[in-house]
Amino acid sequence: MSGTPPDIRQYLEWNRDQRIDAAICKILMTHDHFDMKPFFRWKLKILPVMVAWFERAQETGLEQSLESRKLSSMYDFVRSMPMLVLGGHQGQEKTRRRSRKRRLDGETK
């Protein structure tokens, strides 16, 4: 193993270590930016899965700009589907207005 490149040795050590997820470590070490386009077909349904994956990745201890990658990935989703995000936000605003109106109507009765 003396002729093995250092990055390959690191990958092999991760494979032996049962406390960490070797696949996540390898993905983080290999990819600086994640292309989210293949996941767009699932629209915003995949967003919670992506966030959970980044939370699991934080447990590996590899802090290499993980937060910025997470935010960048989320931004890619929001940017590619503005009407879905905006529609969800507008729906929440309408619900808030209706519930506030009900409270005010209830107080005047």
Coordinates of N, CA and C in Angstrom, one line a residue, residues 8-97:
I8 N -6.5 8.0 -2.4 CA -7.0 6.6 -2.4 C -6.9 6.0 -1.0
R9 N -5.8 6.2 -0.3 CA -5.6 5.6 1.0 C -6.7 6.2 2.0
Q10 N -7.0 7.5 1.8 CA -8.0 8.1 2.6 C -9.4 7.4 2.4
Y11 N -9.7 7.2 1.1 CA -11.0 6.5 0.7 C -11.0 5.1 1.3
L12 N -9.9 4.4 1.3 CA -9.9 3.1 1.9 C -10.1 3.1 3.4
E13 N -9.5 4.1 4.0 CA -9.7 4.2 5.5 C -11.2 4.5 5.8
W14 N -11.8 5.3 5.0 CA -13.2 5.6 5.3 C -14.1 4.4 5.1
N15 N -13.7 3.5 4.1 CA -14.4 2.3 3.9 C -14.3 1.4 5.1
R16 N -13.2 1.4 5.8 CA -13.0 0.5 7.0 C -13.7 1.1 8.2
D17 N -13.8 2.4 8.3 CA -14.3 3.1 9.5 C -15.8 3.0 9.5
Q18 N -16.4 2.3 10.4 CA -17.9 2.1 10.4 C -18.6 3.2 11.1
R19 N -17.9 4.2 11.7 CA -18.6 5.3 12.3 C -19.0 6.4 11.4
I20 N -18.5 6.4 10.2 CA -18.8 7.5 9.2 C -19.4 6.9 8.0
D21 N -20.1 7.7 7.2 CA -20.7 7.3 6.0 C -19.6 7.5 4.9
A22 N -19.0 6.5 4.4 CA -17.9 6.6 3.4 C -18.4 7.3 2.1
A23 N -19.6 6.9 1.7 CA -20.1 7.5 0.5 C -20.2 9.0 0.5
I24 N -20.8 9.5 1.7 CA -20.9 10.9 1.8 C -19.6 11.6 1.8
C25 N -18.6 11.0 2.5 CA -17.3 11.6 2.5 C -16.6 11.7 1.2
K26 N -16.8 10.6 0.4 CA -16.2 10.6 -1.0 C -16.9 11.6 -1.9
I27 N -18.2 11.8 -1.7 CA -19.0 12.7 -2.5 C -18.5 14.1 -2.2
L28 N -18.4 14.4 -0.9 CA -17.9 15.8 -0.5 C -16.5 16.1 -0.9
M29 N -15.6 15.1 -0.9 CA -14.3 15.3 -1.3 C -14.1 15.5 -2.8
T30 N -15.0 14.9 -3.6 CA -14.9 14.8 -5.0 C -15.6 16.0 -5.7
H31 N -16.7 16.5 -5.1 CA -17.5 17.5 -5.8 C -17.6 18.8 -5.0
D32 N -17.1 19.8 -5.7 CA -17.2 21.2 -5.1 C -18.6 21.8 -5.2
H33 N -19.2 21.5 -6.3 CA -20.6 22.0 -6.5 C -21.5 20.8 -6.9
F34 N -22.7 20.8 -6.4 CA -23.6 19.7 -6.8 C -24.6 20.2 -7.9
D35 N -24.6 19.5 -9.0 CA -25.6 19.8 -10.0 C -26.9 19.2 -9.6
M36 N -27.9 20.1 -9.4 CA -29.2 19.7 -8.9 C -30.2 19.5 -10.0
K37 N -29.8 19.8 -11.2 CA -30.8 19.6 -12.3 C -31.4 18.2 -12.5
P38 N -30.7 17.1 -12.2 CA -31.3 15.8 -12.3 C -32.5 15.6 -11.3
F39 N -32.5 16.4 -10.3 CA -33.5 16.3 -9.2 C -34.7 17.2 -9.5
F40 N -34.6 18.1 -10.4 CA -35.7 19.0 -10.6 C -37.0 18.4 -11.1
R41 N -36.9 17.2 -11.6 CA -38.2 16.5 -12.1 C -39.1 16.2 -10.9
W42 N -38.5 16.1 -9.7 CA -39.3 15.9 -8.5 C -39.8 17.1 -7.8
K43 N -39.5 18.3 -8.4 CA -39.8 19.6 -8.0 C -39.4 19.8 -6.5
L44 N -40.2 20.4 -5.7 CA -39.8 20.7 -4.4 C -39.9 19.5 -3.4
K45 N -40.4 18.4 -3.9 CA -40.5 17.2 -3.0 C -39.2 16.7 -2.5
I46 N -38.2 16.9 -3.4 CA -36.8 16.4 -3.0 C -36.1 17.3 -2.1
L47 N -36.5 18.6 -2.0 CA -35.8 19.6 -1.1 C -35.6 19.1 0.3
P48 N -36.6 18.6 1.0 CA -36.4 18.1 2.4 C -35.4 16.9 2.4
V49 N -35.4 16.1 1.4 CA -34.4 15.0 1.3 C -33.0 15.5 1.2
M50 N -32.8 16.6 0.4 CA -31.5 17.2 0.2 C -31.0 17.8 1.5
V51 N -31.9 18.5 2.2 CA -31.5 19.1 3.4 C -31.1 18.1 4.5
A52 N -31.9 17.0 4.5 CA -31.5 15.9 5.4 C -30.2 15.3 5.1
W53 N -29.9 15.2 3.8 CA -28.6 14.6 3.4 C -27.4 15.5 3.8
F54 N -27.6 16.8 3.7 CA -26.6 17.8 4.2 C -26.4 17.7 5.7
E55 N -27.5 17.5 6.4 CA -27.4 17.3 7.9 C -26.6 16.1 8.2
R56 N -26.9 15.0 7.5 CA -26.1 13.7 7.7 C -24.6 14.0 7.4
A57 N -24.4 14.8 6.3 CA -23.0 15.1 5.9 C -22.3 15.8 7.0
Q58 N -23.0 16.7 7.7 CA -22.3 17.4 8.8 C -21.8 16.5 9.8
E59 N -22.4 15.4 10.1 CA -22.0 14.4 11.1 C -20.6 13.8 10.7
T60 N -20.2 13.8 9.5 CA -19.0 13.2 9.1 C -17.7 14.0 9.6
G61 N -18.0 15.2 9.9 CA -16.8 16.0 10.4 C -16.1 16.7 9.3
L62 N -16.4 16.5 8.1 CA -15.8 17.2 7.0 C -16.5 18.6 6.8
E63 N -15.8 19.6 7.3 CA -16.5 20.9 7.3 C -16.2 21.8 6.0
Q64 N -15.7 21.2 5.0 CA -15.3 21.9 3.8 C -16.4 22.6 3.1
S65 N -16.7 23.8 3.5 CA -17.7 24.7 2.9 C -19.0 24.0 2.8
L66 N -19.4 23.2 3.7 CA -20.6 22.4 3.6 C -21.9 23.3 3.7
E67 N -21.9 24.4 4.5 CA -23.0 25.3 4.6 C -23.2 26.0 3.3
S68 N -22.1 26.5 2.7 CA -22.3 27.2 1.4 C -22.8 26.3 0.3
R69 N -22.3 25.0 0.3 CA -22.8 24.1 -0.7 C -24.3 23.8 -0.5
K70 N -24.7 23.7 0.8 CA -26.1 23.5 1.1 C -27.0 24.6 0.6
L71 N -26.5 25.8 0.9 CA -27.3 27.0 0.4 C -27.3 27.2 -1.1
S72 N -26.2 26.9 -1.7 CA -26.1 26.9 -3.2 C -27.1 25.9 -3.8
S73 N -27.2 24.7 -3.3 CA -28.1 23.7 -3.8 C -29.5 24.2 -3.6
M74 N -29.8 24.7 -2.4 CA -31.2 25.2 -2.2 C -31.5 26.4 -3.2
Y75 N -30.6 27.2 -3.4 CA -30.7 28.3 -4.3 C -31.0 27.8 -5.7
D76 N -30.3 26.8 -6.1 CA -30.6 26.2 -7.5 C -32.0 25.8 -7.6
F77 N -32.5 25.1 -6.5 CA -33.9 24.7 -6.6 C -34.9 25.9 -6.7
V78 N -34.7 26.9 -5.8 CA -35.6 28.0 -5.8 C -35.5 28.8 -7.1
R79 N -34.4 28.9 -7.6 CA -34.2 29.7 -8.9 C -34.8 29.0 -10.0
S80 N -34.8 27.7 -10.1 CA -35.3 26.9 -11.2 C -36.9 26.8 -11.1
M81 N -37.4 27.0 -9.9 CA -38.9 26.9 -9.8 C -39.5 28.0 -9.0
P82 N -39.3 29.2 -9.5 CA -39.8 30.4 -8.8 C -41.3 30.4 -8.6
M83 N -42.1 30.0 -9.5 CA -43.5 30.0 -9.4 C -44.0 29.0 -8.3
L84 N -43.4 27.9 -8.2 CA -43.7 26.9 -7.1 C -43.5 27.5 -5.7
V85 N -42.3 28.2 -5.6 CA -41.9 28.8 -4.3 C -42.8 30.0 -4.0
L86 N -43.0 30.8 -5.0 CA -43.8 32.0 -4.9 C -45.2 31.6 -4.6
G87 N -45.8 30.6 -5.3 CA -47.1 30.1 -5.0 C -47.3 29.6 -3.6
G88 N -46.3 28.9 -3.1 CA -46.4 28.4 -1.7 C -46.4 29.6 -0.7
H89 N -45.6 30.6 -1.0 CA -45.5 31.7 -0.1 C -46.8 32.5 -0.2
Q90 N -47.3 32.7 -1.4 CA -48.6 33.5 -1.5 C -49.7 32.7 -0.8
G91 N -49.7 31.4 -0.9 CA -50.7 30.6 -0.2 C -50.7 30.7 1.3
Q92 N -49.5 30.8 1.8 CA -49.3 31.0 3.3 C -49.8 32.4 3.7
E93 N -49.5 33.4 2.8 CA -50.0 34.8 3.1 C -51.5 34.8 3.1
K94 N -52.2 34.2 2.2 CA -53.6 34.2 2.1 C -54.2 33.5 3.4
T95 N -53.6 32.4 3.8 CA -54.0 31.7 5.0 C -53.9 32.5 6.2
R96 N -52.8 33.2 6.3 CA -52.6 34.1 7.5 C -53.6 35.2 7.5
R97 N -53.9 35.8 6.3 CA -54.9 36.9 6.2 C -56.3 36.4 6.6

